[in-house]
C-alpha cells in the first residue's frame, strides 16, 4: 500500500474542503496555478522549518474545530473614526451593516464581481505578490487562499483618500471556516488607510496584497481580539515603489492561534516600511506568531520591525523576522526588535531574528529580548498607592507602548491604547 | 503616630539579620532624623516600613495610628498615609510622570473612599506644586524619572510627597546628590508640609539638611540598632567627630 505523505494528504483534504470559485478565464487560471503550487508544496506541517515554533494543525485540520462565539458589549473598534465601514459576517459582506462602497480617491469592488469580469486590472495583481512571496520560503496557506477565496475587496486607490476604510470581521457561526482575499493597488502619489478589526470566523484565513506605487502611502492598523477560541492566519504582501511608505500595525489579544505573516519587497529606492505588533496573551491555549520577511532590492530604503508581546499563564509568543538585503540594495537601513515580557514562568517567547546581507554599505540592526516585569518598578508604583494589578497593567502598557508608537496617526494610536487598556481589564 | 517596637528583620534569601531590634516612637507633628554609618540598616528600615519584598520580619511590630503596617500590602500602607522618598528612585520607561502621579493620587483617594480628582483639578494642583519645586512642564511629561538627573529625581520624590499629602513621610537620603540650591528647595518643600500633625523621619548623612529641617530628635543607627538618641546637637557632634566616639561609647 502506498504511504501518502501527510503534507500531501493534508493538502488534498484542504482543497476538498473549500469549494473552488469559478469565474472569468484569467481568474480561473490564477486559481488553478495557485492550487497547483499549493498541492506541490503540501499543507504546512509542524516539522517544517517555517513552522518550527507554531504547530499549524489547527489551521489545516479538516473540518475546522468549532469555536464558541464570543460576545461582549464593547463599542465597535474605530467607532470614533470618520471612515467608510464594511462588515463581513463569517466571510460574507453584510450590506445592511456596511456603508456604500464609495470612497473619494478610490474605487472599491467585490472580489466575486471582479473575478467574473473578463477584463479587469486586477488580473495583473491577483495572486501576483502572493506567488512572488513563495520564494525563498513556501507559504502554502496563502497559496491555498488565492486558489479558493471567493470573497474579498478589490481596491484601486487613485489619489489621497479622504477617509480610511474600516473592515470589521464578525465571527457569528461556531463552525465558520473563512477565506478572504483583498487586493489593493495604490497609484502614484495616492494614499490609503485600511483599518481592520474582529475575529472573522471560527477559522479565518486572510490574504492582502498591496501594491504601493511610487510616492504612494499605505497605512494599516488592525486589531485581532477578544475572541478566545478563534484561529487566524493572515498574510500581508506588500510591494514598495520609489519613495513609497508602508506602515502596518497589529494588536492581538486572545485566540487559540494567530499567525500573521508580513512579506514586503522594496523594488523602488528611498522607500520606508514599518511592520509592528503588540500582543497580550493569557493562558496556555494562546499562541501568537508574527513572521516577517522583508526583502531589500533597491537603494536607500528603510525598514522597521517592532514587535512586543506580553505573555501570562502559559501563553506562547513567537517572532520570526528576516531582513534580506540583496547585493544591489546599498544604503539599506534595516531595524528589527522583538521583545517578550513574561509575567510568569509558564509563558514562553520564542524568537528567530535573521539578517541576510549581500550588499556592503548597509546599516542593519536587530535585537531580541525576553524578560520579566521590573519588580522594583512595581514596588515603586505600589508604594505610591497604586494597587498591584493596576501597577502591573501600567507597566505592561508601557512595555507595549513602543510598538503602538509606530502608528503615526495619533488618534488611531490613542484608540488602540484605550482599547488595549479595556481589554486588559476584561481579559 | 508611628510606633516601631523591637523590629527584627532578616533577608528572605539568606540567613542574615539586618535589623536587630529597632524601637522608635514618632509623635504627631514631630521630625526625627536617623544618621548612621553605611550599611547600618537605615534604608532597610524604610523598606520594611513601606513593604518591600525580600525581607522577613522575625520579631517586633510597626504601627501607624494603631494600624499594623506589617500586615498590609504596600499600596494599603500608602493609602494609610505612609510615604517613602526613595534613596534611589526607580526609572519607569513608558509611564508618563503625570499619568503616574494622577493614578497614584486617585488610587489613594479611592482606597480611602474619597472622590477622585478630575483631570482639570489635578492639573491645577500639580502645576502649582511643581512650580515651587522648580520642576518644569517637560519633566512632568517625561516618563517617570527617565533621564532625570540625580537631583531632579529627588525633587520628583518631594513632588510626589506634596501631591499625596501623607501622614508619615520617610525621606531616605533625599539630600544626597543635591546642590545647595536644590537642597534648599527640597527643605522648603518639606517645611511647607509641616502642619503640626504630619510627621517626618529623615534619613541623612549630613547635618546641612537638618539646618533647614529642624529635627526634634536625632537617632544614631549602627549595625541594625539605634544606639543613641538625642536632640539636634547629636547631628552636630556626628558632623564634627564622625561616629567613632559614639560607637566606642556604647560598645
Ligand atoms: N536585599 C539585600 N541583599 C543583601 N544584602 C542586603 C539587602 N538589603 C540590605 N542588605 C544589607 O543590609 C545592610 C543594611 O543595608 P541598608 O541599605 O539598610 O544600609 P543603609 O544604612 O541604608 O546604608 P547607606 O548609608 O549606605 O545607604 C547592608 O549590609 C546591606 O548590604
Ligand atoms: Mg541607605
XYZ file of C-alpha atoms and ligand atoms in Angstrom:
710
model
C 0.000 0.000 0.000
C 1.315 3.431 -0.881
C 2.232 5.659 2.007
C 0.875 9.116 1.368
C 2.959 11.914 2.796
C 0.982 13.800 5.465
C 1.753 17.144 3.809
C 0.256 15.963 0.540
C -2.755 14.231 2.043
C -3.268 17.313 4.200
C -3.232 19.473 1.078
C -5.738 17.222 -0.673
C -8.066 17.340 2.345
C -7.893 21.109 2.483
C -8.534 21.565 -1.222
C -11.542 19.265 -0.992
C -12.808 21.259 1.984
C -13.325 24.519 0.095
C -15.480 24.979 -2.982
C -13.380 26.239 -5.859
C -14.818 29.540 -7.080
C -15.478 29.775 -10.785
C -15.157 32.988 -12.770
C -13.566 34.589 -15.815
C -10.769 32.724 -17.545
C -7.964 34.886 -16.137
C -9.240 34.305 -12.604
C -9.631 30.564 -13.151
C -6.080 30.418 -14.486
C -4.649 32.245 -11.490
C -6.552 29.994 -9.098
C -5.530 26.847 -10.933
C -1.888 27.911 -10.767
C -2.248 28.590 -7.076
C -3.791 25.199 -6.438
C -1.002 23.544 -8.368
C 1.570 25.405 -6.291
C -0.239 24.508 -3.097
C -0.511 20.820 -3.997
C 3.168 20.721 -4.808
C 4.126 22.388 -1.528
C 1.755 20.388 0.607
C -0.001 21.561 3.734
C 2.224 23.182 6.357
C 3.406 20.733 8.950
C 4.914 21.212 12.376
C 8.147 19.639 11.150
C 8.559 22.380 8.525
C 11.333 24.794 9.406
C 8.999 27.756 8.927
C 6.511 26.244 11.375
C 9.050 25.214 13.902
C 7.588 27.218 16.770
C 3.950 27.089 15.726
C 2.053 23.900 15.162
C -0.163 24.626 12.130
C -2.515 21.690 12.666
C -5.359 23.929 13.898
C -5.055 25.718 10.580
C -5.016 22.597 8.447
C -7.353 20.165 10.179
C -10.499 19.364 8.193
C -13.097 20.246 9.204
C -12.025 23.066 11.479
C -12.760 22.653 15.160
C -15.747 24.719 16.243
C -15.026 27.965 18.080
C -17.587 29.189 20.605
C -18.955 32.623 19.822
C -17.582 35.372 21.978
C -19.979 38.085 22.883
C -19.063 41.323 24.510
C -20.671 44.661 24.986
C -17.738 46.794 23.933
C -18.220 49.513 21.348
C -17.104 48.657 17.811
C -13.446 49.271 17.130
C -12.580 52.604 15.481
C -16.133 53.835 16.069
C -14.982 57.405 16.618
C -13.008 57.497 13.403
C -14.628 59.124 10.409
C -14.409 56.313 7.862
C -16.184 54.064 5.394
C -17.291 50.879 7.140
C -17.643 47.429 5.679
C -18.802 44.432 7.683
C -18.126 40.829 6.785
C -20.003 38.196 8.762
C -18.275 34.839 8.591
C -16.684 35.939 5.344
C -19.781 37.295 3.617
C -20.358 41.003 3.285
C -23.314 42.282 5.283
C -24.622 45.081 3.100
C -27.147 46.238 5.696
C -24.381 46.945 8.183
C -21.949 48.302 5.603
C -21.689 51.749 4.109
C -21.943 52.272 0.372
C -18.685 51.310 -1.251
C -17.933 54.853 -2.219
C -14.765 56.489 -1.077
C -13.333 59.649 -2.566
C -9.959 58.735 -4.026
C -10.604 55.037 -4.501
C -12.860 52.544 -6.177
C -13.946 49.567 -4.124
C -15.322 46.432 -5.731
C -16.187 42.952 -4.551
C -13.743 40.221 -5.487
C -16.590 37.951 -6.595
C -17.720 40.573 -9.109
C -14.231 41.342 -10.303
C -13.243 37.736 -10.895
C -16.243 37.177 -13.095
C -15.378 40.180 -15.284
C -13.465 39.320 -18.442
C -11.244 42.369 -18.466
C -10.052 43.886 -15.227
C -6.812 45.452 -13.960
C -6.891 43.043 -11.031
C -5.699 40.227 -13.237
C -2.192 41.703 -13.063
C -2.161 41.820 -9.300
C -4.358 38.989 -8.062
C -2.085 36.283 -6.676
C 0.982 38.065 -8.015
C 2.566 39.348 -4.813
C 1.465 36.149 -3.112
C 3.249 33.944 -5.664
C 6.349 36.208 -5.571
C 6.283 35.753 -1.826
C 6.527 31.957 -2.160
C 10.241 32.320 -2.724
C 12.517 31.577 -0.905
C 10.044 30.345 1.720
C 6.838 28.488 0.981
C 3.617 29.987 2.276
C 1.137 27.262 1.441
C -1.811 28.737 3.324
C -1.505 31.894 1.235
C -1.422 29.882 -1.999
C -4.484 27.982 -0.830
C -6.198 31.292 -0.111
C -5.504 32.610 -3.614
C -6.911 29.405 -5.025
C -10.143 29.122 -3.080
C -11.042 32.542 -1.635
C -14.158 33.673 -3.426
C -14.675 36.881 -1.471
C -12.832 39.987 -0.554
C -12.361 43.542 -1.717
C -10.596 44.866 -4.763
C -9.484 48.412 -4.171
C -7.953 50.805 -6.612
C -6.644 53.951 -4.967
C -6.118 56.776 -7.414
C -5.484 59.741 -5.144
C -5.279 60.656 -1.489
C -8.369 59.134 0.140
C -10.243 61.477 2.407
C -11.157 58.722 4.874
C -9.894 55.357 5.988
C -11.692 52.185 5.042
C -12.603 50.155 8.120
C -13.396 46.496 7.738
C -14.978 44.655 10.630
C -14.945 40.876 10.501
C -17.688 39.311 12.579
C -17.458 35.771 13.836
C -21.051 34.582 14.022
C -21.007 30.843 13.410
C -19.227 28.285 15.575
C -18.012 26.355 12.571
C -17.276 29.045 10.004
C -14.102 28.397 8.034
C -13.429 31.503 6.004
C -11.013 32.650 3.330
C -10.904 36.303 2.309
C -8.588 37.848 -0.230
C -8.197 41.591 -0.719
C -6.146 43.295 -3.353
C -5.173 46.918 -3.113
C -3.495 48.900 -5.841
C -2.317 52.344 -4.835
C -1.416 54.595 -7.756
C 1.476 57.022 -7.831
C 1.225 59.647 -5.136
C -2.027 58.217 -3.734
C -2.672 57.438 -0.057
C -4.859 54.859 1.572
C -5.567 53.799 5.148
C -7.014 50.395 5.944
C -8.393 49.582 9.387
C -9.334 46.026 10.249
C -10.926 44.558 13.345
C -12.671 41.442 14.514
C -12.122 37.708 14.703
C -13.784 36.963 11.373
C -14.724 33.329 11.789
C -14.034 30.182 13.780
C -11.115 29.795 11.400
C -10.087 32.807 9.410
C -7.550 32.890 6.606
C -6.919 36.273 5.060
C -4.558 37.433 2.356
C -3.996 41.064 1.480
C -1.884 42.052 -1.484
C -0.898 45.709 -1.565
C 0.930 47.284 -4.437
C 2.263 50.669 -3.384
C 3.376 52.698 -6.416
C 5.995 55.428 -6.434
C 5.366 58.212 -3.898
C 2.281 56.418 -2.600
C 1.401 55.583 1.009
C -0.304 52.658 2.644
C -1.312 52.761 6.300
C -2.749 49.784 8.094
C -3.999 49.357 11.661
C -5.519 46.070 12.651
C -6.934 44.559 15.826
C -7.483 40.885 16.386
C -9.091 40.431 19.693
C -11.307 39.201 22.367
C -12.494 36.005 20.776
C -10.952 33.194 22.748
C -11.376 30.178 20.512
C -10.750 31.640 17.063
C -7.918 30.545 14.792
C -6.415 33.071 12.433
C -3.810 33.063 9.728
C -3.097 36.222 7.783
C -0.670 37.131 5.045
C 0.088 40.709 4.172
C 2.061 41.040 0.961
C 3.427 44.439 0.022
C 5.465 45.828 -2.822
C 7.021 49.247 -2.387
C 7.825 51.592 -5.241
C 10.173 54.573 -5.171
C 9.749 56.872 -2.175
C 6.679 54.987 -1.047
C 5.578 54.441 2.540
C 4.103 51.296 4.034
C 3.078 51.113 7.669
C 1.280 48.265 9.304
C 0.405 47.760 12.956
C -1.465 44.877 14.552
C -2.754 44.480 18.089
C -3.727 40.987 19.143
C -5.354 39.584 22.232
C -6.870 36.152 22.869
C -7.390 33.485 20.255
C -6.110 29.917 20.271
C -3.837 30.521 17.346
C -2.781 33.551 15.381
C -0.163 33.541 12.673
C 0.445 36.865 10.991
C 2.842 36.815 8.067
C 4.055 40.030 6.504
C 6.070 39.784 3.307
C 7.456 43.028 1.954
C 9.588 43.751 -1.033
C 11.301 47.035 -1.795
C 11.551 47.462 -5.528
C 11.949 51.260 -5.602
C 14.564 53.477 -3.981
C 14.132 55.717 -0.930
C 11.061 53.913 0.404
C 10.124 53.250 4.030
C 8.255 50.382 5.630
C 7.240 49.547 9.166
C 5.602 46.401 10.441
C 4.765 46.478 14.123
C 2.738 44.458 16.537
C 1.623 44.483 20.150
C 0.186 41.348 21.599
C -1.147 40.372 25.002
C -1.679 36.677 25.590
C -3.246 34.966 28.563
C -3.481 31.228 29.096
C -1.835 28.117 27.740
C -4.255 27.985 24.832
C -2.930 31.270 23.498
C -0.387 31.057 20.739
C 0.656 34.021 18.664
C 3.176 34.084 15.859
C 4.465 37.054 13.891
C 6.502 36.070 10.896
C 8.014 38.833 8.817
C 10.135 38.709 5.708
C 11.484 41.950 4.287
C 13.443 41.933 1.038
C 15.520 44.970 0.106
C 16.218 45.063 -3.600
C 16.649 48.818 -4.098
C 18.727 51.664 -2.766
C 18.428 53.739 0.384
C 15.321 52.143 1.845
C 14.420 51.874 5.482
C 12.545 49.009 7.106
C 11.456 48.638 10.707
C 10.059 45.634 12.519
C 8.892 46.312 16.058
C 7.141 43.534 17.969
C 6.198 43.372 21.627
C 4.425 40.529 23.360
C 3.173 40.256 26.910
C 2.519 36.690 27.927
C 0.996 35.177 31.046
C -0.428 31.950 32.405
C 1.323 29.727 29.924
C 0.808 31.799 26.777
C 3.253 31.460 23.892
C 4.532 34.204 21.612
C 6.660 33.656 18.537
C 8.591 36.025 16.325
C 10.366 35.048 13.151
C 11.737 38.048 11.370
C 14.071 38.272 8.474
C 15.748 41.111 6.656
C 17.193 40.090 3.308
C 19.393 42.705 1.678
C 20.253 41.882 -1.913
C 23.618 42.763 -3.403
C 22.453 45.972 -5.058
C 20.448 47.273 -2.130
C 23.075 49.724 -0.890
C 22.355 52.207 1.884
C 19.697 49.940 3.342
C 18.681 50.771 6.889
C 17.060 47.718 8.433
C 15.891 47.632 12.026
C 14.296 44.822 13.885
C 13.352 44.433 17.521
C 11.275 41.769 19.195
C 10.659 41.654 22.903
C 8.762 39.341 25.152
C 7.563 40.255 28.616
C 6.770 37.135 30.610
C 4.508 37.636 33.591
C 5.167 34.146 34.921
C 7.445 31.195 34.417
C 4.926 29.167 32.446
C 4.869 31.504 29.484
C 7.166 31.397 26.504
C 8.626 33.781 23.995
C 10.456 32.251 21.063
C 12.286 34.434 18.619
C 14.244 33.792 15.479
C 15.681 37.042 14.175
C 17.616 36.752 10.942
C 19.722 39.045 8.804
C 20.965 38.012 5.396
C 23.013 40.734 3.769
C 24.740 40.742 0.404
C 25.306 44.482 -0.019
C 28.281 46.101 1.709
C 27.057 49.581 2.510
C 24.150 48.909 4.860
C 23.144 49.637 8.444
C 21.105 46.788 9.845
C 20.456 46.036 13.463
C 18.355 43.525 15.250
C 17.676 42.669 18.827
C 15.510 40.282 20.715
C 14.974 40.245 24.445
C 12.841 38.399 26.887
C 12.326 39.493 30.440
C 10.101 39.620 33.453
C 8.289 42.566 34.898
C 10.510 45.005 36.784
C 9.769 44.250 40.448
C 11.413 47.474 41.593
C 9.142 49.484 39.338
C 6.125 47.541 40.611
C 7.095 48.264 44.197
C 7.696 51.906 43.407
C 4.194 52.231 41.971
C 2.649 50.235 44.834
C 4.446 52.384 47.400
C 2.618 55.352 45.883
C -0.689 53.613 46.415
C -1.263 52.045 43.018
C -2.731 48.547 43.529
C -0.557 45.749 42.222
C -2.828 44.692 39.376
C -3.178 48.278 38.180
C 0.553 48.847 38.557
C 1.248 45.740 36.524
C -1.144 46.902 33.804
C 0.633 50.257 33.699
C 3.973 48.560 33.207
C 2.552 46.213 30.595
C 1.080 49.124 28.664
C 4.385 50.947 28.954
C 6.136 47.920 27.525
C 3.741 47.687 24.586
C 3.823 51.440 24.015
C 6.924 51.275 21.860
C 5.103 49.174 19.281
C 1.985 51.340 19.430
C 4.142 54.413 18.818
C 4.833 53.026 15.366
C 1.314 54.115 14.406
C 1.860 57.595 13.064
C -1.731 58.769 13.389
C -2.198 59.968 16.975
C -5.950 59.440 17.096
C -5.613 55.866 15.945
C -2.759 55.249 18.357
C -4.884 56.578 21.223
C -7.785 54.392 20.101
C -5.505 51.388 20.245
C -4.160 52.370 23.661
C -7.642 52.813 25.109
C -8.838 49.530 23.693
C -5.810 47.688 24.969
C -6.402 49.112 28.437
C -10.013 47.969 28.318
C -9.071 44.538 27.028
C -6.570 44.088 29.796
C -9.214 44.891 32.367
C -11.703 42.409 30.941
C -9.455 39.692 29.587
C 1.563 58.119 65.250
C 4.423 55.833 64.091
C 5.345 53.246 66.650
C 8.098 50.720 65.968
C 8.805 48.140 68.645
C 11.712 45.700 68.731
C 11.688 45.346 64.949
C 13.905 42.496 63.826
C 14.391 41.748 60.177
C 16.256 39.142 58.165
C 16.841 38.790 54.472
C 14.428 36.344 52.905
C 17.025 34.815 50.603
C 19.793 34.238 53.087
C 20.065 33.788 56.792
C 21.263 37.267 57.553
C 19.825 39.529 60.191
C 19.856 43.187 59.180
C 17.713 44.861 61.818
C 18.344 43.664 65.337
C 15.561 45.269 67.313
C 14.593 48.806 66.351
C 12.498 50.897 68.713
C 11.176 54.209 67.513
C 8.238 56.361 68.565
C 7.421 59.357 66.415
C 4.637 61.559 67.682
C 2.237 63.701 65.701
C 3.951 66.661 64.060
C 7.433 65.530 65.079
C 10.521 65.408 62.924
C 13.030 62.677 63.666
C 16.337 62.178 61.929
C 18.305 58.970 61.576
C 22.019 59.090 60.930
C 24.471 56.237 60.867
C 27.324 54.591 59.008
C 26.838 53.000 55.589
C 25.204 49.619 55.798
C 23.795 50.135 59.289
C 20.207 49.377 58.208
C 18.644 52.785 57.604
C 17.279 52.054 54.144
C 16.234 48.596 55.253
C 14.137 50.163 57.995
C 12.427 52.372 55.452
C 11.851 49.480 53.028
C 10.375 47.264 55.697
C 8.019 50.059 56.708
C 6.966 50.547 53.081
C 6.536 46.819 52.471
C 9.279 45.919 50.035
C 9.604 42.219 49.262
C 12.721 40.286 50.209
C 12.703 40.920 53.940
C 11.378 38.728 56.701
C 10.191 40.291 59.936
C 11.128 37.852 62.678
C 10.017 39.892 65.680
C 8.508 43.189 66.677
C 5.833 45.466 65.281
C 5.300 48.675 63.362
C 2.071 50.612 63.678
C 0.800 53.787 62.090
C -2.001 55.371 64.113
C -2.534 51.986 65.701
C -2.830 50.163 62.381
C -0.490 47.255 61.911
C 1.649 48.300 58.944
C 3.368 44.943 58.620
C 0.056 43.268 57.894
C -0.731 45.474 54.896
C 0.487 45.333 51.323
C 2.476 48.334 50.049
C -0.462 50.139 48.433
C -2.513 49.818 51.628
C 0.311 51.323 53.634
C 0.445 54.215 51.196
C -3.296 54.739 51.467
C -2.978 54.591 55.259
C -0.691 57.606 54.999
C 2.850 56.292 54.762
C 5.203 57.756 52.188
C 8.785 56.809 51.402
C 11.018 59.112 49.374
C 13.470 56.601 47.951
C 17.228 56.815 48.224
C 17.354 55.575 44.623
C 14.132 56.448 42.801
C 13.303 53.955 40.056
C 13.114 54.872 36.378
C 9.951 53.643 34.671
C 10.201 53.910 30.884
C 6.901 54.280 29.077
C 4.902 55.583 32.039
C 4.405 59.332 31.906
C 5.207 61.174 35.130
C 1.888 62.981 35.050
C -0.133 59.825 34.394
C 1.725 58.143 37.200
C 1.065 60.957 39.672
C -2.610 61.156 38.830
C -3.050 57.390 39.016
C -1.352 57.348 42.408
C -3.321 60.262 43.838
C -6.618 58.851 42.661
C -5.818 55.295 43.715
C -5.205 56.545 47.251
C -8.309 58.697 47.260
C -10.335 55.753 46.055
C -8.851 53.457 48.706
C -9.864 55.990 51.356
C -13.358 56.333 49.949
C -12.802 59.885 48.695
C -13.802 61.283 45.306
C -11.199 61.082 42.569
C -9.739 64.338 41.270
C -10.761 65.367 37.781
C -8.064 65.899 35.182
C -8.528 69.666 35.498
C -8.369 69.772 39.280
C -5.329 67.562 39.287
C -3.507 69.591 36.677
C -4.022 72.797 38.590
C -2.625 71.390 41.826
C 0.304 69.619 40.240
C 1.371 72.687 38.253
C 1.398 74.830 41.341
C 3.394 72.344 43.423
C 5.810 71.580 40.595
C 6.483 75.254 40.191
C 7.520 75.741 43.782
C 9.956 72.817 43.407
C 11.223 74.246 40.097
C 10.084 71.151 38.225
C 9.277 72.243 34.692
C 6.446 71.064 32.448
C 8.834 68.970 30.415
C 9.793 66.884 33.448
C 6.147 66.235 34.154
C 5.612 64.961 30.656
C 8.602 62.672 30.536
C 8.469 59.049 31.664
C 8.876 58.646 35.423
C 12.453 59.561 36.377
C 13.807 58.532 32.964
C 16.757 60.692 32.072
C 16.275 62.789 35.225
C 19.467 63.942 36.904
C 20.096 62.743 40.441
C 18.798 65.986 41.875
C 15.756 66.017 39.598
C 14.819 62.562 40.783
C 14.933 63.708 44.398
C 12.809 66.768 43.665
C 10.369 64.494 41.878
C 10.093 62.431 45.068
C 9.189 65.554 47.007
C 6.630 66.487 44.371
C 5.000 63.106 44.818
C 5.008 63.598 48.568
C 3.410 67.001 48.186
C 0.714 65.595 45.906
C -0.055 62.570 48.055
C -0.167 64.502 51.356
C 0.842 61.550 53.530
C 0.641 61.499 57.320
C 4.043 59.973 57.837
C 6.895 60.889 55.494
C 10.071 58.852 55.428
C 12.870 60.523 53.472
C 15.813 58.306 52.678
C 18.849 60.449 51.866
C 16.759 62.870 49.874
C 19.591 65.373 50.323
C 22.280 63.204 48.712
C 23.287 64.425 45.305
C 21.543 67.778 45.678
C 23.308 71.030 45.033
C 22.989 73.770 47.624
C 20.037 75.452 45.944
C 18.187 72.200 45.313
C 18.726 71.257 48.955
C 17.005 74.471 49.970
C 14.146 73.801 47.570
C 13.660 70.327 48.964
C 13.837 71.572 52.537
C 11.286 74.268 51.740
C 9.109 71.593 50.155
C 9.295 69.564 53.318
C 8.754 72.533 55.619
C 5.715 73.580 53.583
C 4.185 70.247 54.510
C 4.822 70.675 58.218
C 1.449 71.449 59.671
C 1.847 70.297 63.247
C 0.217 66.938 62.509
C 2.264 65.413 59.737
C 5.388 63.610 60.928
C 8.755 63.056 59.292
C 11.552 60.554 59.524
C 14.579 61.983 57.770
C 17.465 59.667 56.974
C 20.604 61.608 56.188
C 24.361 61.607 56.385
C 24.699 65.355 56.612
C 23.954 67.991 59.144
C 23.227 70.509 56.394
C 19.703 69.290 55.632
C 18.945 69.390 59.334
C 19.857 73.087 59.377
C 16.858 73.616 57.129
C 14.561 70.937 58.512
C 14.938 71.246 62.253
C 14.578 67.794 63.812
C 13.073 67.243 67.241
C 15.023 64.066 67.808
C 18.159 62.626 66.223
C 18.874 58.885 66.301
C 22.119 57.152 65.515
C 21.792 53.751 63.923
C 24.629 51.263 63.774
C 24.687 47.596 62.944
C 20.912 47.208 62.875
C 20.192 49.045 66.105
C 19.508 52.547 67.282
C 22.423 53.070 69.589
C 21.839 56.602 70.673
C 19.100 59.236 70.551
C 19.253 62.893 71.407
C 18.483 66.420 70.326
C 19.701 68.277 67.213
C 23.102 68.671 68.864
C 23.735 64.964 68.217
C 23.827 65.648 64.492
C 26.376 68.404 65.045
C 28.508 66.048 67.058
C 28.472 63.499 64.227
C 29.360 66.188 61.734
C 32.347 67.204 63.855
C 33.714 63.883 65.040
C 32.179 61.129 62.914
C 30.750 58.012 64.507
C 33.868 56.668 66.238
C 33.214 58.287 69.620
C 29.568 57.308 69.718
C 30.308 53.747 68.664
C 33.022 53.487 71.298
C 30.750 54.928 73.941
C 28.063 52.269 73.535
C 30.411 49.362 72.906
N 18.457 42.644 49.555
C 19.638 42.593 50.201
N 20.519 41.624 49.904
C 21.716 41.552 50.550
N 22.081 42.396 51.487
C 21.232 43.379 51.831
C 19.968 43.536 51.197
N 19.336 44.596 51.732
C 20.178 45.080 52.665
N 21.308 44.344 52.735
C 22.440 44.581 53.619
O 21.918 45.079 54.815
C 22.771 46.078 55.343
C 21.985 47.350 55.570
O 21.720 47.963 54.315
P 20.969 49.354 54.210
O 20.760 49.619 52.764
O 19.758 49.307 55.048
O 22.033 50.343 54.802
P 21.979 51.920 54.960
O 22.087 52.195 56.403
O 20.809 52.479 54.262
O 23.322 52.341 54.230
P 23.692 53.633 53.348
O 24.031 54.708 54.293
O 24.896 53.205 52.581
O 22.529 53.950 52.468
C 23.915 46.220 54.370
O 24.985 45.438 54.841
C 23.377 45.648 53.108
O 24.374 45.108 52.322
Mg 20.581 53.684 52.593
